[in-house]
Amino acid sequence: MNNGGLLVAGTTSDAGKSVVTAGVCRWLVRQGVKVAPFKAQNMSLNSFVTRDGAEIGRAQAMQAQACRVEPTALMNPVLLKPGGERSSQVVLLGKPVGELSARGYHGGRQRQLLGTVLDCLAELRGTYDAVICEGAGSPAEINLRRTDIVNMGIARNAGLPVLVVGDIDRGGVFASFFGTVALLSPQDQELVAGFLVNKFRGDVSLLQPGLDMLHGLTGRRTYGVLPFRHGLGIDEEDGLRVSLRGTVRESNTAPPLGPDVLRVAVCAIPLMSNFTDVDALAAEPGVVVRFVDRPEELADADLVIVPGTRGTVRALEWLRERGLADALRRRAAEQRPVLGICGGFQILGERIEDDVESRLGRVDGLGVLPVQVRFAHEKTLTRPVGEALGEPVEGYEIHHGVADVQGGEPFLDGCRVGQTWGTHWHGSLESDGFRRAFLREVAAAAGRRFVPAPDTSFAALREEQLDRLGDLIEQHADTDALWRLIESGAPQGLPFIPPGAPA
C-alpha cells in the first residue's frame, strides 16, 4: 500500500510551486517524517548530477536537500532541456534519449512516458512515508490535458490530493483559483482539495473575507497564507527570474570586510544553463553580481563570467553580434579576470567542432584559451572532486563538448592563461575555501582592496534558506489540515464548479 502524498500545483508558472514543495518537505522532515520530492516532468536548463551520474532538475535536487535525502533520478524521471523555441532534449531517468519538437512530444511521446513516471512515483511512495509532488505550469492548460503526465494526469492515476498555489503579488489570485478549478473535469475537480496563497503583503484579516467567499464559491478551503519574504528564490527551474539590469536573485546586503566591493558581470547568453553557479558569489559580503548584455557593462567589472549554455555556438554568435566577444578578448589581453564555465569555457577556446547541438561543424571560438572542443553524442555526467589554488573543490559536469587542452596552467580539468580561467565544472564556487582563494586572486588582478569573509559557508546559507521555507509552512499554514490531506487524500464530496473542462 502506498504511503501519503500530495501534488502542489499552481495557477501559473512561477507561482511558487518549487519553494512551497521544498517548504512542505522541510516542515515534514523536521516532524520526523521520511519524505521525498517528485516532479514527473521538468522543463529546465538548470540541472544537477546525482552521485550515480543521472541528470535531474536542480529544483528537485534542492527539494531533496530539504528532505535531507540524496537526490535520485526517480525524483525527476523526465527532464526537458530546451534547445530553441520549438525543440528540447529529452532526458529520461537521468540520461538523454534524443531531441523532440514540442509537437512531437505532446503529440504522443509524453503519454508513452506515463507508465515510467507512475512506476517511479510508486517506488518512492513504497519507500517513504510521504512524497510531495510538484506540478508544472497550470493544471488548467486544457489544450494539453489529454497527454498530461505532470499535473492532473499524475494526480488522477496516483490518487493524489491537489493543493493549488497562487501568487497574490501578481494580482487576480481569487479569479485564478476559481478559474483553475472551473476549467477541470468533474473527475479532476474531485482531487483539488484547496488553495495556498503565496507572497501576501499586509494584514491577513483584510484578506479573510475574500477567502471566505472563495470557500463559498468553490467548497474548498485555503490551507494557508504565506507572507512575502525576500531571498527565497532558490534554484528556480523555468528561467532566469532576474532583470538583466538587476542583481542576481536577492544578493547579500552585508557590507564588505575590506574598503572595496568586487563587481561581477555575468554575460546573459542565450539558453543560459545553471546560472545558479554564481549564487555562491552573490552570497559573499561585498560581492555585487549583475547579469549583462552590453559590452559597456563590462567596463567596470572586476570579474566577467561566461556561464554555461545549452547552445554554445548560438551563444558565441550572440556574443559577436552584441560586441561582447571583442570586449572579452580585450579583457583577456589586458589581464583582467574572465571565468568561463562549461559552455562559456568552450566559447573561450580556439575551435569548436559541433555536429550535435548546432550541427554547424567547425566554428572558431574566441581564441583566448588554448582549447579545442569536439561535441560527442554521449553526454558527460559526472561529479568530479579535485584541488585548485591549494583548496579542495567539488563540482558536477553536464556537457557534450570534449575539451582538448593544449596549453596553459591546469585548472579544474580545464586551464588558465593569465587571468582567463576555464572549466567544465559547475558548482565549484560552492566550495568555500576555493571560492575565497579565487576571489583573492581576482581582487589582486583587479587592483581592488576586497577581503573575502573568512566564515561564509554556502552550505550553511542554503540550509538556513530551507529552514526559512519550512518555517513559512509551519507558521502560516494549517499544518494539521495539511497533514490530514497528505495522509488521507482529498476530502469527500467536494462540489463540482461549472463549466468544467471542454469536451
PDB file of C-alpha atoms in Angstrom, residues 215-433:
ATOM      1  CA  HIS A 215     -14.760  28.840   0.028  1.00  0.00           C
ATOM      2  CA  GLY A 216     -18.432  29.614  -0.524  1.00  0.00           C
ATOM      3  CA  LEU A 217     -17.992  29.652  -4.293  1.00  0.00           C
ATOM      4  CA  THR A 218     -15.874  26.520  -4.592  1.00  0.00           C
ATOM      5  CA  GLY A 219     -16.496  24.494  -1.432  1.00  0.00           C
ATOM      6  CA  ARG A 220     -12.731  24.385  -0.963  1.00  0.00           C
ATOM      7  CA  ARG A 221     -10.735  25.853   1.898  1.00  0.00           C
ATOM      8  CA  THR A 222      -7.490  27.807   1.901  1.00  0.00           C
ATOM      9  CA  TYR A 223      -4.755  25.900   3.724  1.00  0.00           C
ATOM     10  CA  GLY A 224      -2.547  28.904   4.414  1.00  0.00           C
ATOM     11  CA  VAL A 225      -1.443  32.420   3.510  1.00  0.00           C
ATOM     12  CA  LEU A 226       2.336  32.680   3.144  1.00  0.00           C
ATOM     13  CA  PRO A 227       3.775  36.177   3.614  1.00  0.00           C
ATOM     14  CA  PHE A 228       6.147  37.741   1.120  1.00  0.00           C
ATOM     15  CA  ARG A 229       9.773  37.077   2.056  1.00  0.00           C
ATOM     16  CA  HIS A 230      12.926  38.300   0.345  1.00  0.00           C
ATOM     17  CA  GLY A 231      15.690  35.943  -0.673  1.00  0.00           C
ATOM     18  CA  LEU A 232      13.755  32.688  -1.037  1.00  0.00           C
ATOM     19  CA  GLY A 233      14.025  32.255  -4.819  1.00  0.00           C
ATOM     20  CA  ILE A 234      16.460  29.355  -4.685  1.00  0.00           C
ATOM     21  CA  ASP A 235      17.226  27.066  -7.648  1.00  0.00           C
ATOM     22  CA  GLU A 236      14.409  28.103  -9.942  1.00  0.00           C
ATOM     23  CA  GLU A 237      13.758  25.874 -12.888  1.00  0.00           C
ATOM     24  CA  ASP A 238      11.770  27.649 -15.560  1.00  0.00           C
ATOM     25  CA  GLY A 239      14.039  30.563 -16.405  1.00  0.00           C
ATOM     26  CA  LEU A 240      16.149  33.409 -15.161  1.00  0.00           C
ATOM     27  CA  ARG A 241      13.955  35.288 -12.661  1.00  0.00           C
ATOM     28  CA  VAL A 242      16.009  38.448 -12.580  1.00  0.00           C
ATOM     29  CA  SER A 243      16.265  41.537 -14.761  1.00  0.00           C
ATOM     30  CA  LEU A 244      19.349  41.696 -16.921  1.00  0.00           C
ATOM     31  CA  ARG A 245      19.963  45.105 -15.374  1.00  0.00           C
ATOM     32  CA  GLY A 246      19.351  43.930 -11.835  1.00  0.00           C
ATOM     33  CA  THR A 247      21.277  41.977  -9.291  1.00  0.00           C
ATOM     34  CA  VAL A 248      21.225  38.228  -9.103  1.00  0.00           C
ATOM     35  CA  ARG A 249      18.346  36.952  -7.006  1.00  0.00           C
ATOM     36  CA  GLU A 250      18.283  38.709  -3.670  1.00  0.00           C
ATOM     37  CA  SER A 251      22.008  39.450  -3.375  1.00  0.00           C
ATOM     38  CA  ASN A 252      23.527  39.550   0.095  1.00  0.00           C
ATOM     39  CA  THR A 253      23.384  43.063   1.506  1.00  0.00           C
ATOM     40  CA  ALA A 254      26.105  42.585   4.117  1.00  0.00           C
ATOM     41  CA  PRO A 255      28.848  45.239   3.837  1.00  0.00           C
ATOM     42  CA  PRO A 256      32.310  44.264   2.560  1.00  0.00           C
ATOM     43  CA  LEU A 257      35.041  43.438   5.059  1.00  0.00           C
ATOM     44  CA  GLY A 258      37.611  45.494   3.167  1.00  0.00           C
ATOM     45  CA  PRO A 259      37.340  49.011   1.741  1.00  0.00           C
ATOM     46  CA  ASP A 260      36.272  47.841  -1.745  1.00  0.00           C
ATOM     47  CA  VAL A 261      33.457  45.803  -3.227  1.00  0.00           C
ATOM     48  CA  LEU A 262      34.046  43.324  -6.043  1.00  0.00           C
ATOM     49  CA  ARG A 263      31.863  43.705  -9.145  1.00  0.00           C
ATOM     50  CA  VAL A 264      30.964  40.586 -11.124  1.00  0.00           C
ATOM     51  CA  ALA A 265      29.297  40.765 -14.554  1.00  0.00           C
ATOM     52  CA  VAL A 266      27.658  37.604 -15.928  1.00  0.00           C
ATOM     53  CA  CYS A 267      27.064  37.547 -19.687  1.00  0.00           C
ATOM     54  CA  ALA A 268      23.364  36.779 -20.164  1.00  0.00           C
ATOM     55  CA  ILE A 269      23.909  34.458 -23.123  1.00  0.00           C
ATOM     56  CA  PRO A 270      21.013  32.643 -24.855  1.00  0.00           C
ATOM     57  CA  LEU A 271      19.868  29.316 -23.417  1.00  0.00           C
ATOM     58  CA  MET A 272      21.864  30.018 -20.261  1.00  0.00           C
ATOM     59  CA  SER A 273      22.166  26.921 -18.102  1.00  0.00           C
ATOM     60  CA  ASN A 274      22.984  26.512 -14.434  1.00  0.00           C
ATOM     61  CA  PHE A 275      23.004  30.230 -13.674  1.00  0.00           C
ATOM     62  CA  THR A 276      22.971  29.103 -10.034  1.00  0.00           C
ATOM     63  CA  ASP A 277      26.766  28.805 -10.393  1.00  0.00           C
ATOM     64  CA  VAL A 278      27.021  32.473  -9.391  1.00  0.00           C
ATOM     65  CA  ASP A 279      24.777  32.224  -6.322  1.00  0.00           C
ATOM     66  CA  ALA A 280      27.762  31.445  -4.113  1.00  0.00           C
ATOM     67  CA  LEU A 281      29.422  34.669  -5.281  1.00  0.00           C
ATOM     68  CA  ALA A 282      26.276  36.682  -4.588  1.00  0.00           C
ATOM     69  CA  ALA A 283      26.246  35.247  -1.060  1.00  0.00           C
ATOM     70  CA  GLU A 284      29.648  36.779  -0.311  1.00  0.00           C
ATOM     71  CA  PRO A 285      29.557  40.113   1.574  1.00  0.00           C
ATOM     72  CA  GLY A 286      30.848  42.846  -0.717  1.00  0.00           C
ATOM     73  CA  VAL A 287      30.394  40.921  -3.986  1.00  0.00           C
ATOM     74  CA  VAL A 288      27.916  42.539  -6.386  1.00  0.00           C
ATOM     75  CA  VAL A 289      26.641  40.255  -9.175  1.00  0.00           C
ATOM     76  CA  ARG A 290      24.834  41.522 -12.281  1.00  0.00           C
ATOM     77  CA  PHE A 291      23.629  39.899 -15.499  1.00  0.00           C
ATOM     78  CA  VAL A 292      24.619  42.000 -18.519  1.00  0.00           C
ATOM     79  CA  ASP A 293      24.069  42.015 -22.260  1.00  0.00           C
ATOM     80  CA  ARG A 294      26.062  45.046 -23.494  1.00  0.00           C
ATOM     81  CA  PRO A 295      29.836  45.483 -23.868  1.00  0.00           C
ATOM     82  CA  GLU A 296      29.897  48.789 -21.964  1.00  0.00           C
ATOM     83  CA  GLU A 297      28.583  46.935 -18.908  1.00  0.00           C
ATOM     84  CA  LEU A 298      31.857  45.016 -18.704  1.00  0.00           C
ATOM     85  CA  ALA A 299      33.925  48.173 -18.300  1.00  0.00           C
ATOM     86  CA  ASP A 300      33.699  48.473 -14.513  1.00  0.00           C
ATOM     87  CA  ALA A 301      33.526  44.729 -13.817  1.00  0.00           C
ATOM     88  CA  ASP A 302      36.329  43.178 -11.783  1.00  0.00           C
ATOM     89  CA  LEU A 303      35.348  39.712 -12.985  1.00  0.00           C
ATOM     90  CA  VAL A 304      33.356  38.673 -16.055  1.00  0.00           C
ATOM     91  CA  ILE A 305      31.756  35.245 -16.157  1.00  0.00           C
ATOM     92  CA  VAL A 306      30.696  33.495 -19.359  1.00  0.00           C
ATOM     93  CA  PRO A 307      28.268  30.876 -17.972  1.00  0.00           C
ATOM     94  CA  GLY A 308      27.026  27.555 -19.247  1.00  0.00           C
ATOM     95  CA  THR A 309      24.588  27.286 -22.137  1.00  0.00           C
ATOM     96  CA  ARG A 310      22.544  24.652 -23.956  1.00  0.00           C
ATOM     97  CA  GLY A 311      23.600  26.267 -27.254  1.00  0.00           C
ATOM     98  CA  THR A 312      27.332  27.026 -27.288  1.00  0.00           C
ATOM     99  CA  VAL A 313      27.567  28.055 -30.943  1.00  0.00           C
ATOM    100  CA  ARG A 314      24.396  30.145 -30.746  1.00  0.00           C
ATOM    101  CA  ALA A 315      25.743  31.897 -27.642  1.00  0.00           C
ATOM    102  CA  LEU A 316      29.040  32.538 -29.416  1.00  0.00           C
ATOM    103  CA  GLU A 317      27.201  34.179 -32.323  1.00  0.00           C
ATOM    104  CA  TRP A 318      25.195  36.289 -29.860  1.00  0.00           C
ATOM    105  CA  LEU A 319      28.367  37.487 -28.128  1.00  0.00           C
ATOM    106  CA  ARG A 320      29.784  38.534 -31.511  1.00  0.00           C
ATOM    107  CA  GLU A 321      26.575  40.277 -32.586  1.00  0.00           C
ATOM    108  CA  ARG A 322      26.457  42.256 -29.331  1.00  0.00           C
ATOM    109  CA  GLY A 323      30.098  43.291 -29.372  1.00  0.00           C
ATOM    110  CA  LEU A 324      30.716  41.308 -26.208  1.00  0.00           C
ATOM    111  CA  ALA A 325      33.131  38.917 -27.949  1.00  0.00           C
ATOM    112  CA  ASP A 326      35.566  41.746 -28.736  1.00  0.00           C
ATOM    113  CA  ALA A 327      35.191  43.100 -25.190  1.00  0.00           C
ATOM    114  CA  LEU A 328      36.050  39.676 -23.758  1.00  0.00           C
ATOM    115  CA  ARG A 329      39.134  39.412 -25.984  1.00  0.00           C
ATOM    116  CA  ARG A 330      40.303  42.847 -24.858  1.00  0.00           C
ATOM    117  CA  ARG A 331      39.837  41.889 -21.217  1.00  0.00           C
ATOM    118  CA  ALA A 332      41.893  38.756 -21.681  1.00  0.00           C
ATOM    119  CA  ALA A 333      44.672  40.692 -23.444  1.00  0.00           C
ATOM    120  CA  GLU A 334      44.673  43.284 -20.641  1.00  0.00           C
ATOM    121  CA  GLN A 335      44.943  40.556 -17.974  1.00  0.00           C
ATOM    122  CA  ARG A 336      41.553  41.436 -16.496  1.00  0.00           C
ATOM    123  CA  PRO A 337      39.788  38.410 -14.931  1.00  0.00           C
ATOM    124  CA  VAL A 338      37.442  36.275 -17.046  1.00  0.00           C
ATOM    125  CA  LEU A 339      35.936  32.928 -15.996  1.00  0.00           C
ATOM    126  CA  GLY A 340      34.301  30.570 -18.477  1.00  0.00           C
ATOM    127  CA  ILE A 341      32.110  27.784 -17.071  1.00  0.00           C
ATOM    128  CA  CYS A 342      31.127  24.774 -19.210  1.00  0.00           C
ATOM    129  CA  GLY A 343      29.737  26.278 -22.454  1.00  0.00           C
ATOM    130  CA  GLY A 344      31.466  29.524 -21.520  1.00  0.00           C
ATOM    131  CA  PHE A 345      34.757  27.623 -21.264  1.00  0.00           C
ATOM    132  CA  GLN A 346      34.172  26.177 -24.749  1.00  0.00           C
ATOM    133  CA  ILE A 347      33.419  29.655 -26.135  1.00  0.00           C
ATOM    134  CA  LEU A 348      36.757  30.987 -24.843  1.00  0.00           C
ATOM    135  CA  GLY A 349      38.658  28.257 -26.698  1.00  0.00           C
ATOM    136  CA  GLU A 350      40.162  28.258 -30.176  1.00  0.00           C
ATOM    137  CA  ARG A 351      37.853  25.962 -32.092  1.00  0.00           C
ATOM    138  CA  ILE A 352      34.559  24.080 -31.719  1.00  0.00           C
ATOM    139  CA  GLU A 353      33.544  21.037 -33.777  1.00  0.00           C
ATOM    140  CA  ASP A 354      29.793  20.756 -33.277  1.00  0.00           C
ATOM    141  CA  ASP A 355      27.796  18.092 -35.097  1.00  0.00           C
ATOM    142  CA  VAL A 356      25.480  17.558 -32.102  1.00  0.00           C
ATOM    143  CA  GLU A 357      23.883  20.786 -30.776  1.00  0.00           C
ATOM    144  CA  SER A 358      24.032  23.309 -33.630  1.00  0.00           C
ATOM    145  CA  ARG A 359      25.266  20.811 -36.264  1.00  0.00           C
ATOM    146  CA  LEU A 360      27.267  23.607 -37.880  1.00  0.00           C
ATOM    147  CA  GLY A 361      30.530  21.720 -37.886  1.00  0.00           C
ATOM    148  CA  ARG A 362      33.719  23.707 -37.315  1.00  0.00           C
ATOM    149  CA  VAL A 363      33.314  27.126 -35.676  1.00  0.00           C
ATOM    150  CA  ASP A 364      36.072  29.423 -34.414  1.00  0.00           C
ATOM    151  CA  GLY A 365      35.932  30.296 -30.732  1.00  0.00           C
ATOM    152  CA  LEU A 366      37.220  33.499 -29.126  1.00  0.00           C
ATOM    153  CA  GLY A 367      40.742  32.085 -29.059  1.00  0.00           C
ATOM    154  CA  VAL A 368      41.777  33.270 -25.609  1.00  0.00           C
ATOM    155  CA  LEU A 369      42.352  29.776 -24.193  1.00  0.00           C
ATOM    156  CA  PRO A 370      44.411  27.012 -25.912  1.00  0.00           C
ATOM    157  CA  VAL A 371      41.486  24.606 -26.111  1.00  0.00           C
ATOM    158  CA  GLN A 372      39.829  22.722 -28.935  1.00  0.00           C
ATOM    159  CA  VAL A 373      36.353  21.282 -28.355  1.00  0.00           C
ATOM    160  CA  ARG A 374      34.653  18.387 -30.115  1.00  0.00           C
ATOM    161  CA  PHE A 375      30.997  17.662 -29.373  1.00  0.00           C
ATOM    162  CA  ALA A 376      30.327  14.000 -28.597  1.00  0.00           C
ATOM    163  CA  HIS A 377      26.901  12.390 -28.901  1.00  0.00           C
ATOM    164  CA  GLU A 378      27.238  10.885 -25.428  1.00  0.00           C
ATOM    165  CA  LYS A 379      26.819  13.424 -22.636  1.00  0.00           C
ATOM    166  CA  THR A 380      29.355  13.698 -19.821  1.00  0.00           C
ATOM    167  CA  LEU A 381      27.566  13.472 -16.458  1.00  0.00           C
ATOM    168  CA  THR A 382      29.991  13.295 -13.526  1.00  0.00           C
ATOM    169  CA  ARG A 383      30.649  14.605 -10.005  1.00  0.00           C
ATOM    170  CA  PRO A 384      34.397  15.430 -10.044  1.00  0.00           C
ATOM    171  CA  VAL A 385      36.500  16.178  -6.986  1.00  0.00           C
ATOM    172  CA  GLY A 386      39.867  17.934  -7.110  1.00  0.00           C
ATOM    173  CA  GLU A 387      42.040  20.787  -5.934  1.00  0.00           C
ATOM    174  CA  ALA A 388      42.736  24.297  -7.191  1.00  0.00           C
ATOM    175  CA  LEU A 389      44.564  27.268  -5.683  1.00  0.00           C
ATOM    176  CA  GLY A 390      45.573  25.000  -2.835  1.00  0.00           C
ATOM    177  CA  GLU A 391      41.987  24.274  -1.820  1.00  0.00           C
ATOM    178  CA  PRO A 392      39.710  21.215  -2.225  1.00  0.00           C
ATOM    179  CA  VAL A 393      36.950  21.618  -4.825  1.00  0.00           C
ATOM    180  CA  GLU A 394      33.827  19.647  -5.713  1.00  0.00           C
ATOM    181  CA  GLY A 395      31.614  20.168  -8.740  1.00  0.00           C
ATOM    182  CA  TYR A 396      29.487  18.477 -11.370  1.00  0.00           C
ATOM    183  CA  GLU A 397      29.751  18.232 -15.161  1.00  0.00           C
ATOM    184  CA  ILE A 398      26.928  18.269 -17.737  1.00  0.00           C
ATOM    185  CA  HIS A 399      28.168  18.663 -21.318  1.00  0.00           C
ATOM    186  CA  HIS A 400      28.536  17.127 -24.760  1.00  0.00           C
ATOM    187  CA  GLY A 401      31.720  19.070 -25.538  1.00  0.00           C
ATOM    188  CA  VAL A 402      35.017  17.219 -25.051  1.00  0.00           C
ATOM    189  CA  ALA A 403      37.888  19.654 -24.426  1.00  0.00           C
ATOM    190  CA  ASP A 404      41.410  19.050 -25.722  1.00  0.00           C
ATOM    191  CA  VAL A 405      43.508  21.393 -23.572  1.00  0.00           C
ATOM    192  CA  GLN A 406      46.777  22.177 -25.375  1.00  0.00           C
ATOM    193  CA  GLY A 407      48.469  24.615 -23.013  1.00  0.00           C
ATOM    194  CA  GLY A 408      48.126  26.993 -20.114  1.00  0.00           C
ATOM    195  CA  GLU A 409      48.116  26.101 -16.432  1.00  0.00           C
ATOM    196  CA  PRO A 410      45.819  23.246 -15.301  1.00  0.00           C
ATOM    197  CA  PHE A 411      42.592  24.431 -13.657  1.00  0.00           C
ATOM    198  CA  LEU A 412      39.769  22.042 -12.669  1.00  0.00           C
ATOM    199  CA  ASP A 413      40.284  19.829 -15.730  1.00  0.00           C
ATOM    200  CA  GLY A 414      40.343  22.992 -17.837  1.00  0.00           C
ATOM    201  CA  CYS A 415      43.072  25.608 -17.982  1.00  0.00           C
ATOM    202  CA  ARG A 416      44.185  29.091 -17.049  1.00  0.00           C
ATOM    203  CA  VAL A 417      46.116  31.607 -19.152  1.00  0.00           C
ATOM    204  CA  GLY A 418      46.998  34.783 -17.278  1.00  0.00           C
ATOM    205  CA  GLN A 419      43.750  35.975 -15.730  1.00  0.00           C
ATOM    206  CA  THR A 420      41.476  33.974 -18.037  1.00  0.00           C
ATOM    207  CA  TRP A 421      40.144  30.784 -16.500  1.00  0.00           C
ATOM    208  CA  GLY A 422      38.045  27.983 -17.978  1.00  0.00           C
ATOM    209  CA  THR A 423      36.475  24.790 -16.628  1.00  0.00           C
ATOM    210  CA  HIS A 424      33.630  22.401 -17.369  1.00  0.00           C
ATOM    211  CA  TRP A 425      32.883  22.151 -13.637  1.00  0.00           C
ATOM    212  CA  HIS A 426      29.596  23.602 -12.422  1.00  0.00           C
ATOM    213  CA  GLY A 427      29.212  24.301  -8.718  1.00  0.00           C
ATOM    214  CA  SER A 428      32.913  24.772  -7.979  1.00  0.00           C
ATOM    215  CA  LEU A 429      32.316  28.171  -6.365  1.00  0.00           C
ATOM    216  CA  GLU A 430      30.190  26.496  -3.676  1.00  0.00           C
ATOM    217  CA  SER A 431      33.454  25.127  -2.208  1.00  0.00           C
ATOM    218  CA  ASP A 432      34.117  27.819   0.390  1.00  0.00           C
ATOM    219  CA  GLY A 433      37.910  27.710   0.639  1.00  0.00           C
TER     220      GLY A 433
END
